[in-house]
mmCIF file of C-alpha atoms and ligand atoms in Angstrom:
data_model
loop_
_atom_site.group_PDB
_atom_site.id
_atom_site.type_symbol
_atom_site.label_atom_id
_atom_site.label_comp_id
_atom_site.label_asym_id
_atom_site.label_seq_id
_atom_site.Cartn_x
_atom_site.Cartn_y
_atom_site.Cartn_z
ATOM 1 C CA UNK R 28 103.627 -107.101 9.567
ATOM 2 C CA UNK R 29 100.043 -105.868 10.532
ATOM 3 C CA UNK R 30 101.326 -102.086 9.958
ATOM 4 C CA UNK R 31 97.469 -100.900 11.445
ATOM 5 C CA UNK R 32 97.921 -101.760 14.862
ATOM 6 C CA UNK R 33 94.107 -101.605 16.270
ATOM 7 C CA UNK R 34 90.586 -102.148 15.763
ATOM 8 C CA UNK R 35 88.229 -99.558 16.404
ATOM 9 C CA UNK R 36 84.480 -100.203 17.756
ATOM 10 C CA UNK R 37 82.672 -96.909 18.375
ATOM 11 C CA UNK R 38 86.162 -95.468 18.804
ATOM 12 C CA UNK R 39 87.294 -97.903 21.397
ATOM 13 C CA UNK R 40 90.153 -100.472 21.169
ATOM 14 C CA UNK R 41 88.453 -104.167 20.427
ATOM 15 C CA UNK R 42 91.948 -105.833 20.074
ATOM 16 C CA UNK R 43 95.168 -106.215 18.359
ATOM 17 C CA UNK R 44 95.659 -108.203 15.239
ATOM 18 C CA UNK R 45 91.829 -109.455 15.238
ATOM 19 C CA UNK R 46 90.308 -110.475 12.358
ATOM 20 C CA UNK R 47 88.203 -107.259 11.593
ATOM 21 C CA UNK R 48 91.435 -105.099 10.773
ATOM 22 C CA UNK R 49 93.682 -107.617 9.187
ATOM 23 C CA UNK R 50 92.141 -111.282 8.608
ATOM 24 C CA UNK R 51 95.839 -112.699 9.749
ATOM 25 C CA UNK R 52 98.182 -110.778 7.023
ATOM 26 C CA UNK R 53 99.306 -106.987 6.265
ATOM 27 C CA UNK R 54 95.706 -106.440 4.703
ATOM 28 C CA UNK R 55 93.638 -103.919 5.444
ATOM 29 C CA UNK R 56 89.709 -105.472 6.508
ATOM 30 C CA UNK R 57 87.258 -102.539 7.907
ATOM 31 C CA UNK R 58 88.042 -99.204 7.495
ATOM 32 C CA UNK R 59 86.123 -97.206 10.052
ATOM 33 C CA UNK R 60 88.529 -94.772 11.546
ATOM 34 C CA UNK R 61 91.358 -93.043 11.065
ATOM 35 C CA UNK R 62 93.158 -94.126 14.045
ATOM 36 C CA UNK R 63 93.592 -97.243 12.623
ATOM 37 C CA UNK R 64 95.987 -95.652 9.991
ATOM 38 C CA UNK R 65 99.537 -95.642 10.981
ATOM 39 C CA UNK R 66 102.429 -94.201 8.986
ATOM 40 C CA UNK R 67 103.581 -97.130 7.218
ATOM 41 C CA UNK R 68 100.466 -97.871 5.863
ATOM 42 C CA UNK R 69 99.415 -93.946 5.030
ATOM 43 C CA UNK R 70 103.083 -93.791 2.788
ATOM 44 C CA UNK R 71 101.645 -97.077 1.563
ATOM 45 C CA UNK R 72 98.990 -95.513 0.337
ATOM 46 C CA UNK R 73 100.260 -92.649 -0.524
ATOM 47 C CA UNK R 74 102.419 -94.406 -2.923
ATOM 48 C CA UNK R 75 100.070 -96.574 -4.224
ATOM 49 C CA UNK R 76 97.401 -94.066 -5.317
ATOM 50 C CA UNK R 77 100.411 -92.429 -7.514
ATOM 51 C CA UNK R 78 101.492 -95.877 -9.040
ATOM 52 C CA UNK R 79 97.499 -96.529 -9.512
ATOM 53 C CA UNK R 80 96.458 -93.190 -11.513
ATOM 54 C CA UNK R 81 99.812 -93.078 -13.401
ATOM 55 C CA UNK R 82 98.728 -97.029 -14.529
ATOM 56 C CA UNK R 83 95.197 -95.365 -15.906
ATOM 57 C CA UNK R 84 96.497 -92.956 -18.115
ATOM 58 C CA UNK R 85 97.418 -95.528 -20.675
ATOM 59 C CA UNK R 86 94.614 -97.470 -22.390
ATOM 60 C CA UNK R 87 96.959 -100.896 -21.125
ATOM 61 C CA UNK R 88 97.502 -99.588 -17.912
ATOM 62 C CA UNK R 89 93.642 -99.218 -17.678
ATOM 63 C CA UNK R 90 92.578 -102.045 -19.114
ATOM 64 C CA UNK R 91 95.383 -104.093 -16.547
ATOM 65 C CA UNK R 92 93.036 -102.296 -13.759
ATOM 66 C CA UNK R 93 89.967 -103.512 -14.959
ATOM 67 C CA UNK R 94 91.153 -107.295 -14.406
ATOM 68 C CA UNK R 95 92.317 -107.009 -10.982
ATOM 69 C CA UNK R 96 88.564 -107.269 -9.572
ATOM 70 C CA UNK R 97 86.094 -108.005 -12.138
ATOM 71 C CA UNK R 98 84.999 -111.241 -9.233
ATOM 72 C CA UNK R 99 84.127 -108.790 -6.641
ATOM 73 C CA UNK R 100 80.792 -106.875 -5.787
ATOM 74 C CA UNK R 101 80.351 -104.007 -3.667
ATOM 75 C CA UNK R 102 77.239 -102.231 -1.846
ATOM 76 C CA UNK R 103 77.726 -98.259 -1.659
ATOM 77 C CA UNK R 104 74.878 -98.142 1.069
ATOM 78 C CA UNK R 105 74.831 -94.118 1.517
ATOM 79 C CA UNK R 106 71.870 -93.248 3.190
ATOM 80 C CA UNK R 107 73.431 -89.517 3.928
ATOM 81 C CA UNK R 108 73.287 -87.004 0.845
ATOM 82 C CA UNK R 109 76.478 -87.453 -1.011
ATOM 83 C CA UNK R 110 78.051 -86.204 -4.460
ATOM 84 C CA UNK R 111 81.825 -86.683 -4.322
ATOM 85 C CA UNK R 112 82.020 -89.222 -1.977
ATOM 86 C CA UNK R 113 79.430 -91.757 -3.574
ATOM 87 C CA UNK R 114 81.031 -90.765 -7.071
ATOM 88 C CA UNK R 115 84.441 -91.276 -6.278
ATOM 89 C CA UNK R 116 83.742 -94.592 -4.661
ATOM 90 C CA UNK R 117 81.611 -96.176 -7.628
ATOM 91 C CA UNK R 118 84.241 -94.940 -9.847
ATOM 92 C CA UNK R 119 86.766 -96.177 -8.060
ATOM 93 C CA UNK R 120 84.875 -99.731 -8.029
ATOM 94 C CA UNK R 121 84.365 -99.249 -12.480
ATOM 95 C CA UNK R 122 87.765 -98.637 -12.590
ATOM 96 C CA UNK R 123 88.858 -102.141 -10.506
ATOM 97 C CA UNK R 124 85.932 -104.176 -12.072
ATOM 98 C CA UNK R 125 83.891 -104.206 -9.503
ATOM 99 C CA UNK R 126 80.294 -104.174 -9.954
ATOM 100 C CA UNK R 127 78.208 -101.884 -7.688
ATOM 101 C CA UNK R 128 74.715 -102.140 -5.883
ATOM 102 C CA UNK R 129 73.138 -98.831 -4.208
ATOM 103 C CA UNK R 130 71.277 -97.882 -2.017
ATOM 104 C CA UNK R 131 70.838 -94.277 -1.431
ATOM 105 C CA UNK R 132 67.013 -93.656 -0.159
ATOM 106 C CA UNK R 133 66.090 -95.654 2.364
ATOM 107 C CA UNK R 134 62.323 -95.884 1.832
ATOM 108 C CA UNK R 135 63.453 -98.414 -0.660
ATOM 109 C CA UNK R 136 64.780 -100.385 1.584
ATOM 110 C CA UNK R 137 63.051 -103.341 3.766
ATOM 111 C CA UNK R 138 63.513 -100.948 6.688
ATOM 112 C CA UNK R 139 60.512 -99.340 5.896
ATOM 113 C CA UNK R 140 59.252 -102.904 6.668
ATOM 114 C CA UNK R 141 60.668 -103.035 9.959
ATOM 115 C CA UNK R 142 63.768 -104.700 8.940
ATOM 116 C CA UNK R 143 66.607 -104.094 11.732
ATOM 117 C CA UNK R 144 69.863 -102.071 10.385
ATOM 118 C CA UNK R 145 71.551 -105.458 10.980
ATOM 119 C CA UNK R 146 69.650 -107.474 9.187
ATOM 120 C CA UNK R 147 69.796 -105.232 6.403
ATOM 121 C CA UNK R 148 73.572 -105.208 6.827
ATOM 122 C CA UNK R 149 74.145 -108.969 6.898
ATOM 123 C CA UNK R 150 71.392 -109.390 3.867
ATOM 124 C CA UNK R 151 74.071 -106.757 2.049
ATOM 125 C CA UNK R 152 76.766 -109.022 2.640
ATOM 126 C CA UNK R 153 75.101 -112.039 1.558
ATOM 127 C CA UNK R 154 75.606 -110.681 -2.031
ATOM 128 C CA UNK R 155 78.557 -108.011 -2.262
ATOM 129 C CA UNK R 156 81.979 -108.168 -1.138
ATOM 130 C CA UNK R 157 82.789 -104.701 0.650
ATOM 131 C CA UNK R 158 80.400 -102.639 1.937
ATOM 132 C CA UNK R 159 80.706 -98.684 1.510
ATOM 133 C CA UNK R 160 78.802 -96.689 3.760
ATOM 134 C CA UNK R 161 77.283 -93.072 4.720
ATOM 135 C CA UNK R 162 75.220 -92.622 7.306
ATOM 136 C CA UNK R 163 73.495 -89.542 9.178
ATOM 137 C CA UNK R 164 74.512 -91.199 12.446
ATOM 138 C CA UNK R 165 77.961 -91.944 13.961
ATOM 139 C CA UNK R 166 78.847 -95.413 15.107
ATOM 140 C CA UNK R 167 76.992 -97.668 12.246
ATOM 141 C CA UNK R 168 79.822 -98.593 10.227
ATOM 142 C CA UNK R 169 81.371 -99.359 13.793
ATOM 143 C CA UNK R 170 78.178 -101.334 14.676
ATOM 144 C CA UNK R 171 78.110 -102.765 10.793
ATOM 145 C CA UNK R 172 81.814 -104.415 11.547
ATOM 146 C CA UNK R 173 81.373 -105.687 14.783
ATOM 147 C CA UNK R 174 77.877 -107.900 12.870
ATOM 148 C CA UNK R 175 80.319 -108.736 10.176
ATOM 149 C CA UNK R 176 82.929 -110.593 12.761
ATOM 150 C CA UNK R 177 80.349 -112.454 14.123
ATOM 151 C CA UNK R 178 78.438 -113.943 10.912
ATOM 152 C CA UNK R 179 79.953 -116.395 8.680
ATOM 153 C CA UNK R 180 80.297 -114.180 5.477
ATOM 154 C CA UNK R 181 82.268 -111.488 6.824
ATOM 155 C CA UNK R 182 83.000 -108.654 4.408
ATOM 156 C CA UNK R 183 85.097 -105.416 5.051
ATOM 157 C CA UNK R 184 83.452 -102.450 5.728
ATOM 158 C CA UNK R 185 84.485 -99.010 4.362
ATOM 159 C CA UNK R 186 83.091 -95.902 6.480
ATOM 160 C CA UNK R 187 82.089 -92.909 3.925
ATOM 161 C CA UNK R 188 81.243 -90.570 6.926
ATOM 162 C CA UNK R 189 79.241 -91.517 9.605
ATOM 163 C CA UNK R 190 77.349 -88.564 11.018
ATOM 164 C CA UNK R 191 78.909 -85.674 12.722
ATOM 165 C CA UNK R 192 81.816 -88.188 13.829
ATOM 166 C CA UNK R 193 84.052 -89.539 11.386
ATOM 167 C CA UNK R 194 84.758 -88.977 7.525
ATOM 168 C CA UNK R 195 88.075 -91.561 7.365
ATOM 169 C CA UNK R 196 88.691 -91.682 3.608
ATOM 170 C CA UNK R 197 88.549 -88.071 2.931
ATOM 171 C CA UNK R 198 90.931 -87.732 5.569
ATOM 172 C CA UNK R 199 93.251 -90.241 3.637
ATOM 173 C CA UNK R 200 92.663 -88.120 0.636
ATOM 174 C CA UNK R 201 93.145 -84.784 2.349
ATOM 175 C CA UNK R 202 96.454 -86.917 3.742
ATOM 176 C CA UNK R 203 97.558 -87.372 -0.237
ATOM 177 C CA UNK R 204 97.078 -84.096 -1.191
ATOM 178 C CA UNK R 205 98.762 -82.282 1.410
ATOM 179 C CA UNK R 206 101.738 -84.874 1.185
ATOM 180 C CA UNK R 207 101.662 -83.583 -2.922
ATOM 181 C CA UNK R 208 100.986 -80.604 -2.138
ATOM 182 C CA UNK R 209 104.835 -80.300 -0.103
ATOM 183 C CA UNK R 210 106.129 -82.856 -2.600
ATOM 184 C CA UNK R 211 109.166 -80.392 -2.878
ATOM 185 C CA UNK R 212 109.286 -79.262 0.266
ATOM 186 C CA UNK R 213 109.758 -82.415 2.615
ATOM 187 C CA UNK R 214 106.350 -83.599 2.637
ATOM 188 C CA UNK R 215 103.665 -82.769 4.964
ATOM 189 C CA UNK R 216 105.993 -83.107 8.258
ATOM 190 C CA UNK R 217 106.737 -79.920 9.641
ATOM 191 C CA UNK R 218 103.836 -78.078 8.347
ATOM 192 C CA UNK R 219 101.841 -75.620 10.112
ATOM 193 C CA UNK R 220 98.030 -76.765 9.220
ATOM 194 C CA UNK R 221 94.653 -74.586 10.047
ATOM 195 C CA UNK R 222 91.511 -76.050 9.914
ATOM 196 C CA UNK R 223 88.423 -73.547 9.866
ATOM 197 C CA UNK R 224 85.150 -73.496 9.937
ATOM 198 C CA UNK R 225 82.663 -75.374 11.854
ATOM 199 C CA UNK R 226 85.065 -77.826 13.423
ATOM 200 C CA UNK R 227 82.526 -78.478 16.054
ATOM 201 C CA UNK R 228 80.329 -80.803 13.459
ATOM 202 C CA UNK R 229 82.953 -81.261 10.699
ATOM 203 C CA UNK R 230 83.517 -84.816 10.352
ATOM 204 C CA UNK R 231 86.337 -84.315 7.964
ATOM 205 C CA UNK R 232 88.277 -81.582 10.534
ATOM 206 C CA UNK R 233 87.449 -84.166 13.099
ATOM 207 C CA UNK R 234 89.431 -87.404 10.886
ATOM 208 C CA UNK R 235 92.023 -85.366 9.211
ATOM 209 C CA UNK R 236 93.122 -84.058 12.951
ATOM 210 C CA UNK R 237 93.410 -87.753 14.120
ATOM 211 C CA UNK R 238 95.938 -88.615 11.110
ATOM 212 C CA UNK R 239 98.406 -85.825 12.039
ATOM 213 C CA UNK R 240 99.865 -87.929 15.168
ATOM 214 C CA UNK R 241 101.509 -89.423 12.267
ATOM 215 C CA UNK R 242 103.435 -86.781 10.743
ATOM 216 C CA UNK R 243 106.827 -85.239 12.415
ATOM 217 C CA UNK R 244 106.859 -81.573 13.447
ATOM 218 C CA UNK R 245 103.065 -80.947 12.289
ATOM 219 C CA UNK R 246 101.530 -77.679 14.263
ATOM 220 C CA UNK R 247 97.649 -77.324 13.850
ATOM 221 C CA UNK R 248 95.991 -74.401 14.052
ATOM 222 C CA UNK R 249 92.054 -74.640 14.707
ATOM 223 C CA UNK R 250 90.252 -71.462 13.512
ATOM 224 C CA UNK R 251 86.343 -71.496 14.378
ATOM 225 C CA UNK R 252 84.321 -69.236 16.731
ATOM 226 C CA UNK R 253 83.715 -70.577 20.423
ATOM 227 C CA UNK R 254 80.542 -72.146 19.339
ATOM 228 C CA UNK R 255 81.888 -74.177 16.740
ATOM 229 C CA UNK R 256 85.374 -74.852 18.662
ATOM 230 C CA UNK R 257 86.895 -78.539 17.627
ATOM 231 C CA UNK R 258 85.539 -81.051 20.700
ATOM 232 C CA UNK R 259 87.905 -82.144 23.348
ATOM 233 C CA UNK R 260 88.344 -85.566 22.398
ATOM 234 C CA UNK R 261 89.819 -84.733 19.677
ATOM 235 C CA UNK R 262 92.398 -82.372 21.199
ATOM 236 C CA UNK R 263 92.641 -85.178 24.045
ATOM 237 C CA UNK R 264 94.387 -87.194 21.232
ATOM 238 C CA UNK R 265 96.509 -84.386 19.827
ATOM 239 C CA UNK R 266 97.813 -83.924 23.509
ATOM 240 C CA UNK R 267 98.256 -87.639 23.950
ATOM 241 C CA UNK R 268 100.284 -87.802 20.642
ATOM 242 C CA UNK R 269 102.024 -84.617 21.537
ATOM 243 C CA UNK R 270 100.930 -82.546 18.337
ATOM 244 C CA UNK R 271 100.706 -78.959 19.181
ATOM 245 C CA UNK R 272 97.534 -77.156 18.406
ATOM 246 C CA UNK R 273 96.584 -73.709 19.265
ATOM 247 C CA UNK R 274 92.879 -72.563 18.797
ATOM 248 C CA UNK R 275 92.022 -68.788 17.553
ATOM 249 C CA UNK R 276 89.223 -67.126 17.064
ATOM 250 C CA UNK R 277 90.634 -64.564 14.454
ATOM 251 C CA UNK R 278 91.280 -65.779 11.159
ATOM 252 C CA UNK R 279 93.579 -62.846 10.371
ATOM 253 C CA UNK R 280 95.862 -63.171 13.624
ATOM 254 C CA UNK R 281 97.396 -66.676 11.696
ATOM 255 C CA UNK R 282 96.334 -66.641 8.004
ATOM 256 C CA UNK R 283 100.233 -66.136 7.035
ATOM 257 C CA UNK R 284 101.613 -68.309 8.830
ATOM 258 C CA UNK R 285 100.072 -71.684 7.477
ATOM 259 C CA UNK R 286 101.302 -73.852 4.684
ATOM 260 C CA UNK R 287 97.585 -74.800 4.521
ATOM 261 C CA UNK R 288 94.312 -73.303 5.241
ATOM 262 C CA UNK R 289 91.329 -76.278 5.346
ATOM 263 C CA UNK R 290 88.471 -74.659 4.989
ATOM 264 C CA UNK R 291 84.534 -76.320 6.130
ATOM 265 C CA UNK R 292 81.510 -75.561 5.845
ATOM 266 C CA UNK R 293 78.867 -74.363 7.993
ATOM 267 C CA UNK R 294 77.110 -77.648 9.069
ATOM 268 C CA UNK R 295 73.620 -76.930 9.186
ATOM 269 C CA UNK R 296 72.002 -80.241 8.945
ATOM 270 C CA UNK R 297 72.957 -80.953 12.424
ATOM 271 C CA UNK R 298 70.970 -77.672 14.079
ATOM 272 C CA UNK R 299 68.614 -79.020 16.801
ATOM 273 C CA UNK R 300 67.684 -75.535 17.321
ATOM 274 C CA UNK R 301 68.780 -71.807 15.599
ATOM 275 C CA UNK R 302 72.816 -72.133 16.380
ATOM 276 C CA UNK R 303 74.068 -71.805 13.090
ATOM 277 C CA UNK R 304 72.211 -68.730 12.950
ATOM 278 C CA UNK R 305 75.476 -66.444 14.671
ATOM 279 C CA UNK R 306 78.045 -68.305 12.363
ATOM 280 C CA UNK R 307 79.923 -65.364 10.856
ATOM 281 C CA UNK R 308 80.470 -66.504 7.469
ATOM 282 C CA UNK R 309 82.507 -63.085 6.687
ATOM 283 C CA UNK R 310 84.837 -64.004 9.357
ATOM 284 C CA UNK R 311 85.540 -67.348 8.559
ATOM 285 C CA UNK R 312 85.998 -68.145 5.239
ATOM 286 C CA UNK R 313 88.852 -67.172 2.079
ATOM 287 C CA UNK R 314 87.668 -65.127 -0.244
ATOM 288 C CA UNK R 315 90.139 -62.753 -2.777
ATOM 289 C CA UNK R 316 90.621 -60.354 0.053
ATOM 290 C CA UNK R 317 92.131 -63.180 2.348
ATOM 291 C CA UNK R 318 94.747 -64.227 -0.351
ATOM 292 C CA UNK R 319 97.434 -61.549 -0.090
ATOM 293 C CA UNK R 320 97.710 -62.232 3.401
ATOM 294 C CA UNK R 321 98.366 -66.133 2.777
ATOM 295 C CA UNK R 322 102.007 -67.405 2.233
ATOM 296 C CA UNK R 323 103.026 -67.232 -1.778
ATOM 297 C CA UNK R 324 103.307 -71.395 -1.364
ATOM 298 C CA UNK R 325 100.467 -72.394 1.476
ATOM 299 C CA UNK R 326 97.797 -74.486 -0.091
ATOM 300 C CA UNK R 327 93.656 -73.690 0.234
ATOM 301 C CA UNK R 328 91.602 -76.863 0.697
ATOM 302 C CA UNK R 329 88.124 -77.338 0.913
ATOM 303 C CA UNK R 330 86.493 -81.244 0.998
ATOM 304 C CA UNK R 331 83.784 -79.732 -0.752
ATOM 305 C CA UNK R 332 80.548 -78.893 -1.050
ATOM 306 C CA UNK R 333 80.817 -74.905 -0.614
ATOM 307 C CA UNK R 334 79.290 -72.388 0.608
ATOM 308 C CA UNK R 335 80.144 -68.378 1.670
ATOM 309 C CA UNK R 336 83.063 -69.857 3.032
ATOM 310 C CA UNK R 337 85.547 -69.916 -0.002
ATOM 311 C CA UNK R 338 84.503 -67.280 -2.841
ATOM 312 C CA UNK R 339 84.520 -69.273 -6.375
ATOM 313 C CA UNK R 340 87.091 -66.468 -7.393
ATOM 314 C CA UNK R 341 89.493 -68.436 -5.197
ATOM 315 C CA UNK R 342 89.370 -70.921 -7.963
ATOM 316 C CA UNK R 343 92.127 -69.322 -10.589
ATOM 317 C CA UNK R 344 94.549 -69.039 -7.598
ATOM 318 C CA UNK R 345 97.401 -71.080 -8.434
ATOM 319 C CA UNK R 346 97.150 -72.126 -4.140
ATOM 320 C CA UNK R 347 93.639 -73.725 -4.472
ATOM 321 C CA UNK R 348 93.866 -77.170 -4.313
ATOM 322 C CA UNK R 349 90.705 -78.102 -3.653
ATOM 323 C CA UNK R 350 89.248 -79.462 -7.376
ATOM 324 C CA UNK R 351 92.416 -81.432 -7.164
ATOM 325 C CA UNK R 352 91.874 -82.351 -3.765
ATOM 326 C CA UNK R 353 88.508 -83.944 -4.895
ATOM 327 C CA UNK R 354 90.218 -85.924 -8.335
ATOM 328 C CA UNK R 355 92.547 -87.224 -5.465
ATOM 329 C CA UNK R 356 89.579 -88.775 -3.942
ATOM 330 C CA UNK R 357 88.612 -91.412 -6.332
ATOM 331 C CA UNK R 358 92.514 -92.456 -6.413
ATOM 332 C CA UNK R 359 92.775 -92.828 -3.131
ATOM 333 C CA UNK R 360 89.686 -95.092 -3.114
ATOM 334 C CA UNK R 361 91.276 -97.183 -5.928
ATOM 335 C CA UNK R 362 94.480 -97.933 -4.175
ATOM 336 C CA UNK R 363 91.928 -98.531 -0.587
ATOM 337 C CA UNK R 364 89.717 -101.378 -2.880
ATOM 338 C CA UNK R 365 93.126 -102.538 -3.601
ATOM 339 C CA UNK R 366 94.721 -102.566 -0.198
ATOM 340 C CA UNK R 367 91.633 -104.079 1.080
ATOM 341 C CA UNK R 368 91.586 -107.193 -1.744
ATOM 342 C CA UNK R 369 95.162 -107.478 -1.161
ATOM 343 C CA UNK R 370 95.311 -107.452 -4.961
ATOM 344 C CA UNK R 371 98.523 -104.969 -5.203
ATOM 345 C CA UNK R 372 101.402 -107.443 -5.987
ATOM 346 C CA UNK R 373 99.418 -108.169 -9.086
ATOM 347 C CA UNK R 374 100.218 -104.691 -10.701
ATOM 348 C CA UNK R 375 102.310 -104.847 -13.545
ATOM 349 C CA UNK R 376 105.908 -102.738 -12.904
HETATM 350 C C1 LIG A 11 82.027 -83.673 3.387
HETATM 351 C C2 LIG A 11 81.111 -84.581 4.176
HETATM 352 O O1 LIG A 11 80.163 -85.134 3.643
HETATM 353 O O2 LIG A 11 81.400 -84.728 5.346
HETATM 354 N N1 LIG A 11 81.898 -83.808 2.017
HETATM 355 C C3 LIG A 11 82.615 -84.795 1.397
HETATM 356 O O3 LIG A 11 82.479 -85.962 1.698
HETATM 357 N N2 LIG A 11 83.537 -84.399 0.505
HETATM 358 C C4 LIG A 11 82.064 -82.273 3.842
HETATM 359 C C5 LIG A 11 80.774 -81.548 4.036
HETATM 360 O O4 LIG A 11 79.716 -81.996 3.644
HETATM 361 O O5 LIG A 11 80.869 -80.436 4.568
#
């Protein structure tokens, strides 16, 4: 069964079962949106990131990791500032055997040659196996898998955020931790879920509000001032999928009534002119005074970095989630290498 049932070029449907999702099984190929996820394959992963990081706590269970990938190579090709995301990834790779290549400043690349973005993309996969990618632009990794099904050495490619657009693994991640999170209480369906902040430019708002069509019951609450309002195509989907959303402008008129508050940050890199400049920071963010009015059991998430948006005295509350949120990250990458090698019937029980 191909459980992902579409491809995605620059957010449009290429075609059903081709070879850039699945390569003719149930594996995963390119990940480069999160539309492609559907619910069978997110409990998939769900699951698998568990049985993956309960393996590594044993110095066997580790060292069984290790051998699963030791013949694969992978670029991480991030062009875009990253901390967690690049970290998370290589680690990820360490942890599987693969070896990694980087690329992080471009001006030590041929581009500054003239090389194309394509050619540098196909001269990639001439050498590695996946490539893992962060650009300041939307639509690369698109463009980068739509090269890689027409050349002969085709390798997946694994979208790390691509501009303002889309962020799709930290959505899987945010996915995983919120599914944790309501471990006890039925799981993520049902759940009343704000997003706040700058939802406007926040790639990860943008991806984790595309994987709610897949949960039952889910409400989402967008809290951001006008200026920084999520876009309409992503509420075009929530419509199309039927997930409710409501959008307010005052933190305070919802804070207690969501199981959890996603917090962003203010994204400045993407000014053209002065606009961040009226972003109310006091407004829109959880600091200590925000917590009583939170439910006793909602969870605070953040994909991280910070800034005035969630006070670091947030930390000790026993509802922050978001240093967890970020260990979750490099798990969920595991179990994505693995999903994506098709290596997962070779765990031991
Ligand atoms: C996010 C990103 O780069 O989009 N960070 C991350 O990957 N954890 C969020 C952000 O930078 O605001």
């Amino acid at each position: 069964m191909v459980s992902a049932v579409a491809v995605w070029y620059n957010g449009a449907i290429a075609g059903e079962g081709a070879r850039a999702l699945s390569q003719g099984s149930d594996r995963l190929f390119h990940v480069l949106d999160p539309r492609q996820f559907d619910r069978p394959l997110l409990d998939d992963l769900c699951a698998l990131t568990t049985r993956l990081r309960q393996h590594a706590k044993s110095r066997l269970g580790a060292r069984s990791l290790q051998t699963l990938l030791p013949h694969k190579r992978a670029m991480l090709y991030f062009t875009q500032p990253s901390t967690r995301t690049f970290l998370s990834f290589d680690n990820a790779c360490h942890l599987l055997g693969v070896r990694t290549s980087e690329i992080r400043d471009p001006s030590t690349s041929s581009e500054v040659k003239g090389e194309s973005f394509e050619d540098s993309i196909r001269t990639f996969s001439s050498y590695v196996d996946v490539i893992i990618m962060r650009t300041r632009e939307a639509g690369m990794a698109a463009q980068s898998a739509a090269l890689m099904d027409r050349i002969e050495r085709s390798v997946p490619i694994i979208n790390a955020g691509s501009g303002k657009d889309q962020h799709p693994t930290q959505a899987l991640l945010d996915i995983y931790t919120l599914e944790r999170s309501f471990e006890a209480r039925g799981g993520l369906d049902g759940k009343t879920i704000g997003l706040m902040g700058d939802l406007r430019r926040g790639r990860t708002a943008r991806s984790l509000a595309y994987l709610m069509k897949n949960y039952r019951g889910v409400r989402m609450v967008f809290i951001a001032p006008d200026d920084f309002a999520m876009e309409g195509d992503i509420k075009e989907h929530l419509r199309e999928h039927g997930i409710p959303f409501e959008e307010v402008a005052d933190p305070a008129s919802v804070i207690g009534e969501l199981d959890a508050v996603y917090v962003t940050r203010l994204q400045t890199e993407h000014d053209v002119g002065e606009e961040s400049k009226g972003f109310e920071h006091a407004r829109f963010r959880i600091g200590s005074e925000q917590l009583p009015a939170l439910k006793p059991d909602a969870v605070i998430m953040h994909p991280l970095p910070r800034g005035p948006e969630l006070e670091p005295a947030v930390d000790g509350d026993p509802r922050a989630m978001y240093w967890r949120q970020e260990r979750n990250g490099m798990w969920m990458r595991v179990a994505l290498l693995v999903k994506i090698f098709g290596v997962e019937g070779e765990l031991p029980d």
